[in-house]
Amino acid sequence: MRVVNKPLRKKDAMALVTGKPVYTGDLVGENALVVKILHSPHANAMIEDINTSIAMKVPGIEAIYTYKDVPQKRFTMAGQTYPEPSPYDRLILDQHVRFNGDAVAIVAGENEKAVDKALKLIKVKYEVLPAVDDFRTALDNPVLVHPEENWIANCPVGADNKRNLCAQEVDGNGDIDGVLADCDIVLERTYHTKANSQTPMETFRTYTYMDTYGRLNVLSSTQIVFHIRRILGNALDIPKSKIRVVKPRIGGGFGAKQTSVTEVFPAFVTWKTGKPAYMEFDRKETQTAGSPRHEMEMHVRIGAMKDGRIRGIDLHTLSNTGAYGEHGPTTVGLSGHKSIPLYNKYQEAYRFSYDVVYTNVQAAGAYRGYGATQGLFAIETIVNELAAELQMDPVALREMNIVREGDIMPAYYGEQTNACALDRCLTETAKRMNWKEKYPCREMENGKIRSVGVAMAMQGSSISNCDIGGATIKLNDDGFYALTIGAADMGTGCDTVLAQMAAEVMECDYDDIIVYGADTDSSPYDSGSYASSTTYLTGNAVAKACMQLRESIQKIGASIMGCDVEDTEFDGKKVYRMELEEGVVNEVSLIDIATASMVNNNYETQFTATLSSPVSPPPFMAGMAEVEIDKETGTIRVINYEATVDCGTPVNPNLARVQTEGGIAQGIGMALYENITYGKHGEILENSFMQYKIPTRQDVGRINVEFEASYEPSSAFGAKSIGEVVINTPPPAIVHAVYNATGVWIRELPVTPEKILNGIKEKQS
């Protein structure tokens, strides 16, 4: 291939490194109102009285809005394809505030100083209510997070607000109880992962203004422009035709910006006042009123024979959606459907059940891995525990049981793996890690212990039979192309990857493709950048649109030469006759075709392709962690991380490698550092980077990434996704390495020195 599978520089690289004004905050007009939120100080309360009269007297204050001023129509802030599976349980402002950080009032003013002063002068009288603070006791708790009668569930996800239930389901194949009863060994364990914040460098921010035609324009750091348009139409109770949403550059999303966190507030201000408005969450608000990963507790039973054959897995996931149901019904499904299928070889039965419950804590949302991360921590750890019980090498146990190319996966919606290099990923990772020599551990001269751990992962490529990828390609003067997309490049490089795919089909230079998007007025509909969909789904749409344009270019060229299109070829630079004839035109350059297309032309030079997919081909990954542990202090340090990824054909190997390295770093953070705890009023104590620890470059050790290519037949150029699968292996691999060094299994993240020391002491006693 000429362009695909080449490490080309990102389309936006120079603009970013030279500090051009490309982000939302760079593009705000000088006269925009500053918008901020008064947040609730209680976990669960009713507003008995709210007095804004004194605050309104602050010079420069334009408006203050309370629950009395907003539409009483419930909606969801989750950015998902219609009909939204997340319940309609939000108001812009509600008399009932459901977590410490919930929105109480909107303040808009001419400057930040005035707004900050007004926020302090709003007088609120609360009736403080009992709170549901433990998600294990939430189901059928007498305290209801959502007692309201106008709560709506649009999809049959097993939700019941009168039980604090956001979603519930049981899925399975075969007689799991019978299979487990017949196994030589059955392990039963419980694993717990806490909420994690995505911590994008660019916090949530939105700029809104009314245009000349009376339409609400929204410029926002979002992954989901079309979903934001729908959400705002529902929230403001206005026609969606009155709303335009545009995405500039995004300074990191990781799923956080698949939820409408800030858009609704300045949009409401602009719609009410007619004035431009800007809202920017500070770091504290991003940590305490954002959309973090769902806390989950997973109860697992696994059954195997003495020779290592894994015959059945039974998983129940309890998920904490927090105060609102954004992504609650959907994230939980991945905890089972993207973990159980890994052990497909001898699997005779499985059961996967879940409950998603409301509690009075910050509402959860989407985060890279989207539930698979939590489920894989549980399944991969119990497989490592099984290997220890069987006294088998955990790599050998996996090699015996893993899914392979051509397998049908009952636990993955009955899909077949048409491209799977997981076996090679595992083999190559073990080889580079020097697994056989390092496993399980080694005593070092400094008295510390170095050990290794292993884990695998799978994900998906888009949401099958649901989400849509769209792309428009247009031929322009001088023979260059404009590619318009609705997907959002959030630093991942999708503009670059899609341009490479277009250039490959059009047989042109990469620089001849200009990429624009995302804009709800001009972009073709695209579900957005989530669910690892862009390269696979939108990439397929790009390839399809480009093929249609190629055919039209040939028709224009044939008409200029006066011959049948079947007698011509297009090589990216010119259309030419396959059999030359004397005395006639035998070729026409692309530039001449572009010019001719603008005069007396009946052939289209712009094509839009829209695609959905009946399948979601999984990428696969194997990861191995090498850690060093001081048994005297419990201190743990990641020394080395080896990873091998099967993402089909890597369209841009450099970007794929950076994606993988970043995901591994985030996974290490989840495993070792990131923790959320609550104060007596339900407040999150880790509300800044002083308390909420994420790893620096010094904390992740050496990360080495390689690729094992497979070829996905349903994809353009054989590509699968890579965005999410890469975060999933560090937590179970690190926990495994801790066990190999200390004999201690830590089943609740994060792994801390205290937990290691306490585990060692318990083991010794």
mmCIF file with all atom_site columns, C-alpha atoms in Angstrom, residues 347-451:
data_model
loop_
_atom_site.group_PDB
_atom_site.id
_atom_site.type_symbol
_atom_site.label_atom_id
_atom_site.label_alt_id
_atom_site.label_comp_id
_atom_site.label_asym_id
_atom_site.label_entity_id
_atom_site.label_seq_id
_atom_site.pdbx_PDB_ins_code
_atom_site.Cartn_x
_atom_site.Cartn_y
_atom_site.Cartn_z
_atom_site.occupancy
_atom_site.B_iso_or_equiv
_atom_site.pdbx_formal_charge
_atom_site.auth_seq_id
_atom_site.auth_comp_id
_atom_site.auth_asym_id
_atom_site.auth_atom_id
_atom_site.pdbx_PDB_model_num
ATOM 1   C CA . GLN A 1 347 ? -16.166 -23.205 27.065 1.00 0.00 ? 347 GLN A CA 1
ATOM 2   C CA . GLU A 1 348 ? -19.364 -25.240 27.353 1.00 0.00 ? 348 GLU A CA 1
ATOM 3   C CA . ALA A 1 349 ? -21.458 -22.682 29.185 1.00 0.00 ? 349 ALA A CA 1
ATOM 4   C CA . TYR A 1 350 ? -21.422 -19.160 30.547 1.00 0.00 ? 350 TYR A CA 1
ATOM 5   C CA . ARG A 1 351 ? -23.745 -16.891 32.457 1.00 0.00 ? 351 ARG A CA 1
ATOM 6   C CA . PHE A 1 352 ? -23.459 -13.118 32.603 1.00 0.00 ? 352 PHE A CA 1
ATOM 7   C CA . SER A 1 353 ? -25.841 -11.128 34.774 1.00 0.00 ? 353 SER A CA 1
ATOM 8   C CA . TYR A 1 354 ? -25.787 -7.574  36.017 1.00 0.00 ? 354 TYR A CA 1
ATOM 9   C CA . ASP A 1 355 ? -27.500 -4.909  38.079 1.00 0.00 ? 355 ASP A CA 1
ATOM 10  C CA . VAL A 1 356 ? -26.848 -1.202  37.529 1.00 0.00 ? 356 VAL A CA 1
ATOM 11  C CA . VAL A 1 357 ? -27.906 0.890   40.498 1.00 0.00 ? 357 VAL A CA 1
ATOM 12  C CA . TYR A 1 358 ? -28.426 4.533   41.355 1.00 0.00 ? 358 TYR A CA 1
ATOM 13  C CA . THR A 1 359 ? -26.564 6.066   44.313 1.00 0.00 ? 359 THR A CA 1
ATOM 14  C CA . ASN A 1 360 ? -25.997 9.594   45.621 1.00 0.00 ? 360 ASN A CA 1
ATOM 15  C CA . VAL A 1 361 ? -22.512 10.072  44.169 1.00 0.00 ? 361 VAL A CA 1
ATOM 16  C CA . GLN A 1 362 ? -21.194 11.768  41.046 1.00 0.00 ? 362 GLN A CA 1
ATOM 17  C CA . ALA A 1 363 ? -22.868 10.349  37.950 1.00 0.00 ? 363 ALA A CA 1
ATOM 18  C CA . ALA A 1 364 ? -20.628 8.019   35.964 1.00 0.00 ? 364 ALA A CA 1
ATOM 19  C CA . GLY A 1 365 ? -20.166 7.989   32.205 1.00 0.00 ? 365 GLY A CA 1
ATOM 20  C CA . ALA A 1 366 ? -17.951 6.695   29.436 1.00 0.00 ? 366 ALA A CA 1
ATOM 21  C CA . TYR A 1 367 ? -14.241 6.059   29.897 1.00 0.00 ? 367 TYR A CA 1
ATOM 22  C CA . ARG A 1 368 ? -11.855 4.322   27.521 1.00 0.00 ? 368 ARG A CA 1
ATOM 23  C CA . GLY A 1 369 ? -12.530 0.593   27.830 1.00 0.00 ? 369 GLY A CA 1
ATOM 24  C CA . TYR A 1 370 ? -16.172 1.301   28.716 1.00 0.00 ? 370 TYR A CA 1
ATOM 25  C CA . GLY A 1 371 ? -16.825 -1.509  31.180 1.00 0.00 ? 371 GLY A CA 1
ATOM 26  C CA . ALA A 1 372 ? -14.543 -4.039  29.501 1.00 0.00 ? 372 ALA A CA 1
ATOM 27  C CA . THR A 1 373 ? -11.709 -2.665  31.653 1.00 0.00 ? 373 THR A CA 1
ATOM 28  C CA . GLN A 1 374 ? -13.494 -3.623  34.843 1.00 0.00 ? 374 GLN A CA 1
ATOM 29  C CA . GLY A 1 375 ? -14.650 -7.010  33.570 1.00 0.00 ? 375 GLY A CA 1
ATOM 30  C CA . LEU A 1 376 ? -11.234 -7.935  32.227 1.00 0.00 ? 376 LEU A CA 1
ATOM 31  C CA . PHE A 1 377 ? -9.647  -7.091  35.575 1.00 0.00 ? 377 PHE A CA 1
ATOM 32  C CA . ALA A 1 378 ? -11.916 -9.675  37.177 1.00 0.00 ? 378 ALA A CA 1
ATOM 33  C CA . ILE A 1 379 ? -11.745 -12.403 34.527 1.00 0.00 ? 379 ILE A CA 1
ATOM 34  C CA . GLU A 1 380 ? -8.005  -12.109 33.894 1.00 0.00 ? 380 GLU A CA 1
ATOM 35  C CA . THR A 1 381 ? -7.257  -12.112 37.618 1.00 0.00 ? 381 THR A CA 1
ATOM 36  C CA . ILE A 1 382 ? -9.356  -15.167 38.350 1.00 0.00 ? 382 ILE A CA 1
ATOM 37  C CA . VAL A 1 383 ? -7.673  -16.974 35.433 1.00 0.00 ? 383 VAL A CA 1
ATOM 38  C CA . ASN A 1 384 ? -4.320  -16.135 37.009 1.00 0.00 ? 384 ASN A CA 1
ATOM 39  C CA . GLU A 1 385 ? -5.638  -17.385 40.345 1.00 0.00 ? 385 GLU A CA 1
ATOM 40  C CA . LEU A 1 386 ? -6.762  -20.573 38.591 1.00 0.00 ? 386 LEU A CA 1
ATOM 41  C CA . ALA A 1 387 ? -3.269  -21.051 37.151 1.00 0.00 ? 387 ALA A CA 1
ATOM 42  C CA . ALA A 1 388 ? -1.838  -20.735 40.664 1.00 0.00 ? 388 ALA A CA 1
ATOM 43  C CA . GLU A 1 389 ? -4.332  -23.301 42.021 1.00 0.00 ? 389 GLU A CA 1
ATOM 44  C CA . LEU A 1 390 ? -3.491  -25.699 39.175 1.00 0.00 ? 390 LEU A CA 1
ATOM 45  C CA . GLN A 1 391 ? 0.238   -24.931 39.513 1.00 0.00 ? 391 GLN A CA 1
ATOM 46  C CA . MET A 1 392 ? 0.328   -24.175 35.792 1.00 0.00 ? 392 MET A CA 1
ATOM 47  C CA . ASP A 1 393 ? 2.208   -21.479 33.935 1.00 0.00 ? 393 ASP A CA 1
ATOM 48  C CA . PRO A 1 394 ? -0.494  -18.820 33.313 1.00 0.00 ? 394 PRO A CA 1
ATOM 49  C CA . VAL A 1 395 ? 0.788   -18.290 29.768 1.00 0.00 ? 395 VAL A CA 1
ATOM 50  C CA . ALA A 1 396 ? 0.444   -22.004 29.028 1.00 0.00 ? 396 ALA A CA 1
ATOM 51  C CA . LEU A 1 397 ? -3.039  -22.010 30.573 1.00 0.00 ? 397 LEU A CA 1
ATOM 52  C CA . ARG A 1 398 ? -4.060  -19.197 28.270 1.00 0.00 ? 398 ARG A CA 1
ATOM 53  C CA . GLU A 1 399 ? -2.511  -20.784 25.195 1.00 0.00 ? 399 GLU A CA 1
ATOM 54  C CA . MET A 1 400 ? -4.642  -23.854 25.888 1.00 0.00 ? 400 MET A CA 1
ATOM 55  C CA . ASN A 1 401 ? -7.939  -21.958 26.249 1.00 0.00 ? 401 ASN A CA 1
ATOM 56  C CA . ILE A 1 402 ? -7.915  -18.746 24.222 1.00 0.00 ? 402 ILE A CA 1
ATOM 57  C CA . VAL A 1 403 ? -10.136 -17.831 21.308 1.00 0.00 ? 403 VAL A CA 1
ATOM 58  C CA . ARG A 1 404 ? -8.585  -18.298 17.883 1.00 0.00 ? 404 ARG A CA 1
ATOM 59  C CA . GLU A 1 405 ? -9.273  -17.220 14.345 1.00 0.00 ? 405 GLU A CA 1
ATOM 60  C CA . GLY A 1 406 ? -12.409 -18.788 12.927 1.00 0.00 ? 406 GLY A CA 1
ATOM 61  C CA . ASP A 1 407 ? -14.043 -19.477 16.312 1.00 0.00 ? 407 ASP A CA 1
ATOM 62  C CA . ILE A 1 408 ? -17.696 -18.713 16.955 1.00 0.00 ? 408 ILE A CA 1
ATOM 63  C CA . MET A 1 409 ? -18.047 -16.840 20.264 1.00 0.00 ? 409 MET A CA 1
ATOM 64  C CA . PRO A 1 410 ? -21.408 -17.418 22.013 1.00 0.00 ? 410 PRO A CA 1
ATOM 65  C CA . ALA A 1 411 ? -20.497 -14.873 24.722 1.00 0.00 ? 411 ALA A CA 1
ATOM 66  C CA . TYR A 1 412 ? -19.747 -12.271 22.028 1.00 0.00 ? 412 TYR A CA 1
ATOM 67  C CA . TYR A 1 413 ? -23.207 -12.229 20.483 1.00 0.00 ? 413 TYR A CA 1
ATOM 68  C CA . GLY A 1 414 ? -22.417 -15.347 18.431 1.00 0.00 ? 414 GLY A CA 1
ATOM 69  C CA . GLU A 1 415 ? -19.894 -13.522 16.240 1.00 0.00 ? 415 GLU A CA 1
ATOM 70  C CA . GLN A 1 416 ? -17.069 -15.299 14.456 1.00 0.00 ? 416 GLN A CA 1
ATOM 71  C CA . THR A 1 417 ? -13.451 -14.193 14.712 1.00 0.00 ? 417 THR A CA 1
ATOM 72  C CA . ASN A 1 418 ? -12.399 -13.658 11.111 1.00 0.00 ? 418 ASN A CA 1
ATOM 73  C CA . ALA A 1 419 ? -9.188  -11.916 12.134 1.00 0.00 ? 419 ALA A CA 1
ATOM 74  C CA . CYS A 1 420 ? -7.488  -13.003 15.356 1.00 0.00 ? 420 CYS A CA 1
ATOM 75  C CA . ALA A 1 421 ? -3.796  -13.014 16.168 1.00 0.00 ? 421 ALA A CA 1
ATOM 76  C CA . LEU A 1 422 ? -4.202  -13.276 19.944 1.00 0.00 ? 422 LEU A CA 1
ATOM 77  C CA . ASP A 1 423 ? -2.160  -16.479 20.092 1.00 0.00 ? 423 ASP A CA 1
ATOM 78  C CA . ARG A 1 424 ? 0.742   -14.771 18.330 1.00 0.00 ? 424 ARG A CA 1
ATOM 79  C CA . CYS A 1 425 ? 0.353   -11.685 20.536 1.00 0.00 ? 425 CYS A CA 1
ATOM 80  C CA . LEU A 1 426 ? 0.736   -13.853 23.636 1.00 0.00 ? 426 LEU A CA 1
ATOM 81  C CA . THR A 1 427 ? 3.710   -15.776 22.246 1.00 0.00 ? 427 THR A CA 1
ATOM 82  C CA . GLU A 1 428 ? 5.584   -12.677 21.077 1.00 0.00 ? 428 GLU A CA 1
ATOM 83  C CA . THR A 1 429 ? 4.970   -10.762 24.308 1.00 0.00 ? 429 THR A CA 1
ATOM 84  C CA . ALA A 1 430 ? 6.270   -13.673 26.383 1.00 0.00 ? 430 ALA A CA 1
ATOM 85  C CA . LYS A 1 431 ? 9.331   -13.919 24.160 1.00 0.00 ? 431 LYS A CA 1
ATOM 86  C CA . ARG A 1 432 ? 10.203  -10.233 24.485 1.00 0.00 ? 432 ARG A CA 1
ATOM 87  C CA . MET A 1 433 ? 9.551   -10.246 28.233 1.00 0.00 ? 433 MET A CA 1
ATOM 88  C CA . ASN A 1 434 ? 11.778  -13.320 28.583 1.00 0.00 ? 434 ASN A CA 1
ATOM 89  C CA . TRP A 1 435 ? 8.871   -14.805 30.524 1.00 0.00 ? 435 TRP A CA 1
ATOM 90  C CA . LYS A 1 436 ? 10.238  -18.277 31.136 1.00 0.00 ? 436 LYS A CA 1
ATOM 91  C CA . GLU A 1 437 ? 13.329  -16.903 32.867 1.00 0.00 ? 437 GLU A CA 1
ATOM 92  C CA . LYS A 1 438 ? 11.586  -14.148 34.843 1.00 0.00 ? 438 LYS A CA 1
ATOM 93  C CA . TYR A 1 439 ? 8.428   -15.987 35.932 1.00 0.00 ? 439 TYR A CA 1
ATOM 94  C CA . PRO A 1 440 ? 7.399   -15.925 38.709 1.00 0.00 ? 440 PRO A CA 1
ATOM 95  C CA . CYS A 1 441 ? 9.952   -13.690 40.465 1.00 0.00 ? 441 CYS A CA 1
ATOM 96  C CA . ARG A 1 442 ? 13.615  -13.010 41.224 1.00 0.00 ? 442 ARG A CA 1
ATOM 97  C CA . GLU A 1 443 ? 15.377  -11.777 44.359 1.00 0.00 ? 443 GLU A CA 1
ATOM 98  C CA . MET A 1 444 ? 17.495  -8.707  43.575 1.00 0.00 ? 444 MET A CA 1
ATOM 99  C CA . GLU A 1 445 ? 20.796  -7.759  45.200 1.00 0.00 ? 445 GLU A CA 1
ATOM 100 C CA . ASN A 1 446 ? 19.196  -4.704  46.834 1.00 0.00 ? 446 ASN A CA 1
ATOM 101 C CA . GLY A 1 447 ? 16.785  -6.958  48.721 1.00 0.00 ? 447 GLY A CA 1
ATOM 102 C CA . LYS A 1 448 ? 13.831  -6.123  46.516 1.00 0.00 ? 448 LYS A CA 1
ATOM 103 C CA . ILE A 1 449 ? 11.876  -8.591  44.404 1.00 0.00 ? 449 ILE A CA 1
ATOM 104 C CA . ARG A 1 450 ? 11.185  -8.353  40.708 1.00 0.00 ? 450 ARG A CA 1
ATOM 105 C CA . SER A 1 451 ? 8.233   -10.292 39.337 1.00 0.00 ? 451 SER A CA 1
#
